[in-house]
PDB file of C-alpha atoms in Angstrom:
ATOM      1  CA  THR A   1      -9.118   4.355  10.558  1.00  0.00           C
ATOM      2  CA  MET A   2      -6.875   2.447   8.154  1.00  0.00           C
ATOM      3  CA  ILE A   3      -8.727   3.798   5.114  1.00  0.00           C
ATOM      4  CA  ALA A   4      -8.822   7.361   6.432  1.00  0.00           C
ATOM      5  CA  ARG A   5      -5.179   7.466   7.529  1.00  0.00           C
ATOM      6  CA  ASN A   6      -3.346   5.105   5.185  1.00  0.00           C
ATOM      7  CA  PHE A   7      -5.364   5.660   2.021  1.00  0.00           C
ATOM      8  CA  TYR A   8      -7.224   8.972   2.104  1.00  0.00           C
ATOM      9  CA  GLN A   9      -4.532  10.998   3.874  1.00  0.00           C
ATOM     10  CA  LYS A  10      -1.492   9.286   2.356  1.00  0.00           C
ATOM     11  CA  VAL A  11      -2.705   8.753  -1.208  1.00  0.00           C
ATOM     12  CA  ILE A  12      -5.666  10.969  -2.099  1.00  0.00           C
ATOM     13  CA  ARG A  13      -5.011  14.148  -0.077  1.00  0.00           C
ATOM     14  CA  PRO A  14      -1.560  14.157   1.570  1.00  0.00           C
ATOM     15  CA  LYS A  15      -1.938  17.806   2.670  1.00  0.00           C
ATOM     16  CA  CYS A  16      -5.371  17.493   4.233  1.00  0.00           C
ATOM     17  CA  SER A  17      -6.014  18.752   7.737  1.00  0.00           C
ATOM     18  CA  GLU A  18      -6.835  16.632  10.766  1.00  0.00           C
ATOM     19  CA  LYS A  19     -10.419  17.860  10.662  1.00  0.00           C
ATOM     20  CA  GLU A  20     -10.779  16.611   7.107  1.00  0.00           C
ATOM     21  CA  VAL A  21      -9.346  13.238   8.113  1.00  0.00           C
ATOM     22  CA  ILE A  22     -11.965  13.004  10.872  1.00  0.00           C
ATOM     23  CA  TYR A  23     -14.735  13.747   8.358  1.00  0.00           C
ATOM     24  CA  ALA A  24     -13.335  11.039   6.064  1.00  0.00           C
ATOM     25  CA  LEU A  25     -13.247   8.675   9.034  1.00  0.00           C
ATOM     26  CA  TRP A  26     -16.925   9.372   9.773  1.00  0.00           C
ATOM     27  CA  VAL A  27     -17.854   8.636   6.158  1.00  0.00           C
ATOM     28  CA  CYS A  28     -15.881   5.380   6.241  1.00  0.00           C
ATOM     29  CA  ILE A  29     -17.612   4.355   9.480  1.00  0.00           C
ATOM     30  CA  CYS A  30     -21.060   4.990   7.961  1.00  0.00           C
ATOM     31  CA  ILE A  31     -20.208   3.013   4.828  1.00  0.00           C
ATOM     32  CA  ASN A  32     -18.763   0.196   6.910  1.00  0.00           C
ATOM     33  CA  CYS A  33     -21.883   0.036   9.076  1.00  0.00           C
ATOM     34  CA  ILE A  34     -24.137  -0.106   6.008  1.00  0.00           C
ATOM     35  CA  ILE A  35     -22.086  -2.918   4.463  1.00  0.00           C
ATOM     36  CA  ALA A  36     -21.927  -4.851   7.754  1.00  0.00           C
ATOM     37  CA  THR A  37     -25.685  -4.511   8.285  1.00  0.00           C
ATOM     38  CA  SER A  38     -26.403  -5.643   4.730  1.00  0.00           C
ATOM     39  CA  LEU A  39     -24.158  -8.692   5.122  1.00  0.00           C
ATOM     40  CA  ALA A  40     -25.771  -9.572   8.461  1.00  0.00           C
ATOM     41  CA  ILE A  41     -29.236  -9.437   6.879  1.00  0.00           C
ATOM     42  CA  GLU A  42     -28.207 -11.328   3.735  1.00  0.00           C
ATOM     43  CA  TYR A  43     -26.200 -14.148   5.300  1.00  0.00           C
ATOM     44  CA  LYS A  44     -27.724 -16.356   7.938  1.00  0.00           C
ATOM     45  CA  SER A  45     -24.534 -18.245   8.743  1.00  0.00           C
ATOM     46  CA  ILE A  46     -21.447 -16.891  10.465  1.00  0.00           C
ATOM     47  CA  TYR A  47     -19.443 -19.646   8.807  1.00  0.00           C
ATOM     48  CA  GLU A  48     -20.370 -18.308   5.358  1.00  0.00           C
ATOM     49  CA  LEU A  49     -19.179 -14.840   6.334  1.00  0.00           C
ATOM     50  CA  PHE A  50     -15.946 -16.294   7.724  1.00  0.00           C
ATOM     51  CA  VAL A  51     -15.284 -18.197   4.487  1.00  0.00           C
ATOM     52  CA  LEU A  52     -16.094 -15.146   2.377  1.00  0.00           C
ATOM     53  CA  CYS A  53     -13.780 -12.949   4.448  1.00  0.00           C
ATOM     54  CA  GLY A  54     -10.917 -15.441   4.237  1.00  0.00           C
ATOM     55  CA  ASP A  55     -11.473 -15.796   0.507  1.00  0.00           C
ATOM     56  CA  PHE A  56     -11.108 -12.091  -0.229  1.00  0.00           C
ATOM     57  CA  MET A  57      -8.282 -11.628   2.263  1.00  0.00           C
ATOM     58  CA  PHE A  58      -6.269 -14.360   0.540  1.00  0.00           C
ATOM     59  CA  VAL A  59      -6.961 -13.129  -2.983  1.00  0.00           C
ATOM     60  CA  ILE A  60      -6.569  -9.369  -2.436  1.00  0.00           C
ATOM     61  CA  VAL A  61      -4.594  -8.638   0.745  1.00  0.00           C
ATOM     62  CA  PHE A  62      -2.155 -11.554   1.053  1.00  0.00           C
ATOM     63  CA  PRO A  63      -0.017 -10.838  -2.061  1.00  0.00           C
ATOM     64  CA  GLN A  64       0.199  -7.121  -1.279  1.00  0.00           C
ATOM     65  CA  LEU A  65       1.153  -7.677   2.354  1.00  0.00           C
ATOM     66  CA  THR A  66       3.812 -10.219   1.371  1.00  0.00           C
ATOM     67  CA  LEU A  67       5.396  -7.943  -1.236  1.00  0.00           C
ATOM     68  CA  VAL A  68       5.362  -4.874   1.002  1.00  0.00           C
ATOM     69  CA  LEU A  69       7.181  -6.783   3.751  1.00  0.00           C
ATOM     70  CA  TYR A  70       9.753  -8.646   1.637  1.00  0.00           C
ATOM     71  CA  TRP A  71      10.271  -6.612  -1.565  1.00  0.00           C
ATOM     72  CA  GLU A  72      11.866  -3.200  -1.366  1.00  0.00           C
ATOM     73  CA  LEU A  73      10.468  -1.847  -4.638  1.00  0.00           C
ATOM     74  CA  ALA A  74       6.810  -2.489  -3.783  1.00  0.00           C
ATOM     75  CA  ASN A  75       4.958   0.810  -4.043  1.00  0.00           C
ATOM     76  CA  THR A  76       1.481   2.302  -4.187  1.00  0.00           C
ATOM     77  CA  TYR A  77       1.181   2.078  -7.963  1.00  0.00           C
ATOM     78  CA  GLY A  78       1.535  -1.692  -7.992  1.00  0.00           C
ATOM     79  CA  SER A  79      -0.663  -2.025  -4.914  1.00  0.00           C
ATOM     80  CA  VAL A  80      -3.575  -0.035  -6.342  1.00  0.00           C
ATOM     81  CA  VAL A  81      -3.514  -1.719  -9.759  1.00  0.00           C
ATOM     82  CA  SER A  82      -3.224  -5.242  -8.335  1.00  0.00           C
ATOM     83  CA  PHE A  83      -6.002  -4.517  -5.821  1.00  0.00           C
ATOM     84  CA  PHE A  84      -8.580  -3.519  -8.421  1.00  0.00           C
ATOM     85  CA  ILE A  85      -7.588  -6.188 -10.934  1.00  0.00           C
ATOM     86  CA  GLY A  86      -7.559  -8.852  -8.225  1.00  0.00           C
ATOM     87  CA  ILE A  87     -11.013  -7.980  -6.896  1.00  0.00           C
ATOM     88  CA  LEU A  88     -12.369  -7.699 -10.463  1.00  0.00           C
ATOM     89  CA  LEU A  89     -11.079 -11.144 -11.455  1.00  0.00           C
ATOM     90  CA  ARG A  90     -12.362 -12.650  -8.212  1.00  0.00           C
ATOM     91  CA  LEU A  91     -15.867 -11.272  -8.778  1.00  0.00           C
ATOM     92  CA  LEU A  92     -15.831 -12.392 -12.411  1.00  0.00           C
ATOM     93  CA  CYS A  93     -15.093 -15.932 -11.235  1.00  0.00           C
ATOM     94  CA  GLY A  94     -18.415 -15.828  -9.412  1.00  0.00           C
ATOM     95  CA  ASP A  95     -19.384 -16.659  -5.853  1.00  0.00           C
ATOM     96  CA  SER A  96     -22.288 -18.821  -4.756  1.00  0.00           C
ATOM     97  CA  LEU A  97     -22.509 -17.183  -1.322  1.00  0.00           C
ATOM     98  CA  MET A  98     -22.885 -13.720  -2.856  1.00  0.00           C
ATOM     99  CA  GLY A  99     -25.170 -14.980  -5.616  1.00  0.00           C
ATOM    100  CA  ILE A 100     -22.776 -13.859  -8.391  1.00  0.00           C
ATOM    101  CA  PRO A 101     -22.729 -16.180 -11.424  1.00  0.00           C
ATOM    102  CA  PRO A 102     -19.304 -16.913 -12.946  1.00  0.00           C
ATOM    103  CA  SER A 103     -18.447 -14.872 -16.015  1.00  0.00           C
ATOM    104  CA  ILE A 104     -14.997 -16.351 -16.639  1.00  0.00           C
ATOM    105  CA  SER A 105     -13.460 -19.751 -15.986  1.00  0.00           C
ATOM    106  CA  PHE A 106      -9.883 -20.955 -15.758  1.00  0.00           C
ATOM    107  CA  GLY A 107     -10.848 -24.507 -16.653  1.00  0.00           C
ATOM    108  CA  THR A 108     -12.261 -27.669 -15.116  1.00  0.00           C
ATOM    109  CA  VAL A 109     -10.559 -30.430 -13.150  1.00  0.00           C
ATOM    110  CA  TYR A 110     -11.605 -34.017 -13.948  1.00  0.00           C
ATOM    111  CA  GLY A 111     -11.187 -36.869 -11.486  1.00  0.00           C
ATOM    112  CA  ASP A 112     -10.571 -40.526 -12.132  1.00  0.00           C
ATOM    113  CA  GLU A 113     -13.114 -42.599 -13.944  1.00  0.00           C
ATOM    114  CA  GLY A 114     -15.773 -43.856 -11.571  1.00  0.00           C
ATOM    115  CA  SER A 115     -14.831 -41.395  -8.819  1.00  0.00           C
ATOM    116  CA  CYS A 116     -18.383 -40.018  -8.750  1.00  0.00           C
ATOM    117  CA  PRO A 117     -20.644 -42.882  -9.924  1.00  0.00           C
ATOM    118  CA  THR A 118     -24.342 -42.294 -10.497  1.00  0.00           C
ATOM    119  CA  GLU A 119     -27.248 -44.574 -11.274  1.00  0.00           C
ATOM    120  CA  GLU A 120     -27.192 -43.461 -14.899  1.00  0.00           C
ATOM    121  CA  ASP A 121     -23.410 -43.653 -15.271  1.00  0.00           C
ATOM    122  CA  PRO A 122     -21.476 -45.830 -12.814  1.00  0.00           C
ATOM    123  CA  LEU A 123     -18.201 -44.708 -14.409  1.00  0.00           C
ATOM    124  CA  ALA A 124     -18.856 -40.985 -14.086  1.00  0.00           C
ATOM    125  CA  ALA A 125     -15.858 -38.920 -13.043  1.00  0.00           C
ATOM    126  CA  CYS A 126     -15.895 -36.097 -10.538  1.00  0.00           C
ATOM    127  CA  THR A 127     -15.493 -32.615 -11.986  1.00  0.00           C
ATOM    128  CA  GLY A 128     -14.850 -29.244 -10.450  1.00  0.00           C
ATOM    129  CA  PRO A 129     -13.341 -25.849 -11.179  1.00  0.00           C
ATOM    130  CA  VAL A 130      -9.607 -25.325 -11.020  1.00  0.00           C
ATOM    131  CA  PRO A 131      -8.320 -23.483  -7.901  1.00  0.00           C
ATOM    132  CA  PHE A 132      -9.197 -20.091  -9.342  1.00  0.00           C
ATOM    133  CA  ARG A 133      -8.553 -18.296  -6.043  1.00  0.00           C
ATOM    134  CA  LEU A 134      -4.901 -19.331  -6.170  1.00  0.00           C
ATOM    135  CA  ILE A 135      -4.660 -18.336  -9.834  1.00  0.00           C
ATOM    136  CA  VAL A 136      -6.157 -14.898  -9.147  1.00  0.00           C
ATOM    137  CA  THR A 137      -3.728 -14.459  -6.245  1.00  0.00           C
ATOM    138  CA  ILE A 138      -0.767 -15.305  -8.487  1.00  0.00           C
ATOM    139  CA  ILE A 139      -2.017 -12.930 -11.187  1.00  0.00           C
ATOM    140  CA  GLY A 140      -2.410 -10.133  -8.633  1.00  0.00           C
ATOM    141  CA  THR A 141       1.104 -10.765  -7.329  1.00  0.00           C
ATOM    142  CA  LEU A 142       2.628 -10.653 -10.814  1.00  0.00           C
ATOM    143  CA  ILE A 143       0.734  -7.471 -11.670  1.00  0.00           C
ATOM    144  CA  HIS A 144       1.930  -5.855  -8.436  1.00  0.00           C
ATOM    145  CA  ILE A 145       5.539  -6.743  -9.272  1.00  0.00           C
ATOM    146  CA  LEU A 146       5.343  -5.574 -12.888  1.00  0.00           C
ATOM    147  CA  VAL A 147       3.597  -2.276 -12.154  1.00  0.00           C
ATOM    148  CA  SER A 148       5.775  -1.460  -9.123  1.00  0.00           C
ATOM    149  CA  TYR A 149       8.992  -2.200 -11.012  1.00  0.00           C
ATOM    150  CA  GLY A 150       7.730  -0.356 -14.076  1.00  0.00           C
ATOM    151  CA  ALA A 151       6.890   2.746 -12.043  1.00  0.00           C
ATOM    152  CA  TYR A 152      10.277   2.658 -10.312  1.00  0.00           C
ATOM    153  CA  THR A 153      12.124   2.229 -13.619  1.00  0.00           C
ATOM    154  CA  ALA A 154      10.181   5.033 -15.302  1.00  0.00           C
ATOM    155  CA  PHE A 155      11.066   7.541 -12.592  1.00  0.00           C
ATOM    156  CA  ALA A 156      14.605   6.220 -12.008  1.00  0.00           C
ATOM    157  CA  LYS A 157      15.575   6.517 -15.698  1.00  0.00           C
ATOM    158  CA  GLU A 158      13.743   9.867 -15.876  1.00  0.00           C
ATOM    159  CA  TRP A 159      11.320   8.640 -18.515  1.00  0.00           C
ATOM    160  CA  ALA A 160       8.735  10.441 -16.400  1.00  0.00           C
ATOM    161  CA  SER A 161       9.234  13.485 -14.201  1.00  0.00           C
ATOM    162  CA  LEU A 162       8.666  13.269 -10.460  1.00  0.00           C
ATOM    163  CA  ASP A 163       6.025  15.947 -10.978  1.00  0.00           C
ATOM    164  CA  TYR A 164       3.802  13.123 -12.259  1.00  0.00           C
ATOM    165  CA  ASP A 165       4.355  11.044  -9.116  1.00  0.00           C
ATOM    166  CA  PHE A 166       0.852  11.804  -7.817  1.00  0.00           C
ATOM    167  CA  PHE A 167       1.095   9.050  -5.190  1.00  0.00           C
ATOM    168  CA  ASN A 168       4.294  10.661  -3.821  1.00  0.00           C
ATOM    169  CA  CYS A 169       6.133   7.326  -3.765  1.00  0.00           C
ATOM    170  CA  PHE A 170       9.606   8.470  -4.844  1.00  0.00           C
ATOM    171  CA  LYS A 171      12.113  11.229  -4.227  1.00  0.00           C
ATOM    172  CA  ARG A 172      15.747  12.036  -4.945  1.00  0.00           C
ATOM    173  CA  ASP A 173      18.276  11.744  -2.147  1.00  0.00           C
ATOM    174  CA  GLN A 174      21.271  14.028  -1.704  1.00  0.00           C
ATOM    175  CA  ASP A 175      23.269  11.883  -4.159  1.00  0.00           C
ATOM    176  CA  GLY A 176      20.602  12.191  -6.836  1.00  0.00           C
ATOM    177  CA  GLU A 177      19.486   8.579  -6.593  1.00  0.00           C
ATOM    178  CA  LEU A 178      15.827   7.643  -6.624  1.00  0.00           C
ATOM    179  CA  VAL A 179      14.546   6.248  -3.314  1.00  0.00           C
ATOM    180  CA  LEU A 180      11.126   5.428  -1.956  1.00  0.00           C
ATOM    181  CA  THR A 181       9.553   7.863   0.481  1.00  0.00           C
ATOM    182  CA  THR A 182       8.437   5.168   2.919  1.00  0.00           C
ATOM    183  CA  SER A 183       9.923   5.265   6.409  1.00  0.00           C
ATOM    184  CA  ARG A 184      11.927   2.068   6.021  1.00  0.00           C
ATOM    185  CA  HIS A 185      13.931   3.698   3.205  1.00  0.00           C
ATOM    186  CA  MET A 186      14.855   6.810   5.151  1.00  0.00           C
ATOM    187  CA  GLU A 187      18.154   5.225   6.224  1.00  0.00           C
ATOM    188  CA  THR A 188      19.404   5.355   2.620  1.00  0.00           C
ATOM    189  CA  GLU A 189      20.197   9.038   3.056  1.00  0.00           C
ATOM    190  CA  ASN A 190      23.605   9.499   4.670  1.00  0.00           C
ATOM    191  CA  TYR A 191      24.076  12.932   6.086  1.00  0.00           C
ATOM    192  CA  GLN A 192      27.609  14.102   6.932  1.00  0.00           C
ATOM    193  CA  LEU A 193      28.133  16.083  10.099  1.00  0.00           C
ATOM    194  CA  ASP A 194      30.373  18.531   8.251  1.00  0.00           C
ATOM    195  CA  ASP A 195      27.526  19.404   5.898  1.00  0.00           C
ATOM    196  CA  LEU A 196      25.265  20.480   8.722  1.00  0.00           C
ATOM    197  CA  LYS A 197      25.589  24.148   9.642  1.00  0.00           C
ATOM    198  CA  ILE A 198      24.857  24.770  13.280  1.00  0.00           C
ATOM    199  CA  PRO A 199      23.982  28.377  14.134  1.00  0.00           C
ATOM    200  CA  ARG A 200      26.395  29.774  16.693  1.00  0.00           C
ATOM    201  CA  PRO A 201      25.988  33.079  18.559  1.00  0.00           C
ATOM    202  CA  LYS A 202      28.184  36.017  17.651  1.00  0.00           C
ATOM    203  CA  VAL A 203      30.002  36.951  20.807  1.00  0.00           C
ATOM    204  CA  GLU A 204      32.108  40.041  21.346  1.00  0.00           C
ATOM    205  CA  TYR A 205      34.398  40.480  24.317  1.00  0.00           C
ATOM    206  CA  ILE A 206      34.123  43.847  25.973  1.00  0.00           C
ATOM    207  CA  GLY A 207      37.277  44.407  27.939  1.00  0.00           C
ATOM    208  CA  ASN A 208      37.676  46.651  30.942  1.00  0.00           C
ATOM    209  CA  GLY A 209      40.800  48.499  30.087  1.00  0.00           C
ATOM    210  CA  GLY A 210      43.774  46.235  30.551  1.00  0.00           C
ATOM    211  CA  GLU A 211      42.162  44.164  33.226  1.00  0.00           C
ATOM    212  CA  GLU A 212      41.264  40.542  32.751  1.00  0.00           C
ATOM    213  CA  LYS A 213      37.666  41.008  33.834  1.00  0.00           C
ATOM    214  CA  GLY A 214      35.148  41.978  31.183  1.00  0.00           C
ATOM    215  CA  ALA A 215      31.805  41.014  29.607  1.00  0.00           C
ATOM    216  CA  TYR A 216      30.482  39.243  26.523  1.00  0.00           C
ATOM    217  CA  LYS A 217      27.978  40.782  24.137  1.00  0.00           C
ATOM    218  CA  ASN A 218      25.604  38.687  21.991  1.00  0.00           C
ATOM    219  CA  SER A 219      25.402  40.226  18.506  1.00  0.00           C
ATOM    220  CA  GLY A 220      23.169  37.670  16.750  1.00  0.00           C
ATOM    221  CA  TYR A 221      24.035  34.350  15.023  1.00  0.00           C
ATOM    222  CA  ASN A 222      26.528  33.245  12.422  1.00  0.00           C
TER     223      ASN A 222
END
């Protein structure tokens, strides 16, 4: 439902019908069932699935959720770019549970001498990879900030026309200032009551000679 409503309908096809959204929802359900079944067959431990889920949630979702809640300029451009770069870097770092060998490394951490003694070397030090998940999360956050601010600046300074805003993230308010189209930014538009034209009926009084009694005739709207 989240993918069909918040991604397909809002980003890919904003003018799609409800029937099309339902079809997209069915496709997402089928894909989700296939992935869930494959994971259930591949992994024999629920704990491994829990760790894997928490890993990807922290690396991919956490920075985007934080920025969307606490930074006003966060938009879809930064979210999409940081999502794909974050998941790409995370997969390139490798994962033993998924059987993916590491293709990149951010370095190695060395412990104190003798922290991991062996029979061959009693003074051997413990070694391990740096906290690459945290580094990937920081990189994704920075990319989200840079791309979101860059997109806002490009449209605000009119370096790019709003016709190229294919994610429909921005619009001009009545003062000509650039604002985001999300619901939490709707309050930035201040409408004056005097500017609103309320249609009023055209009324004619039909008198009855010189008497006070008469009738009113509706002749349309002003």
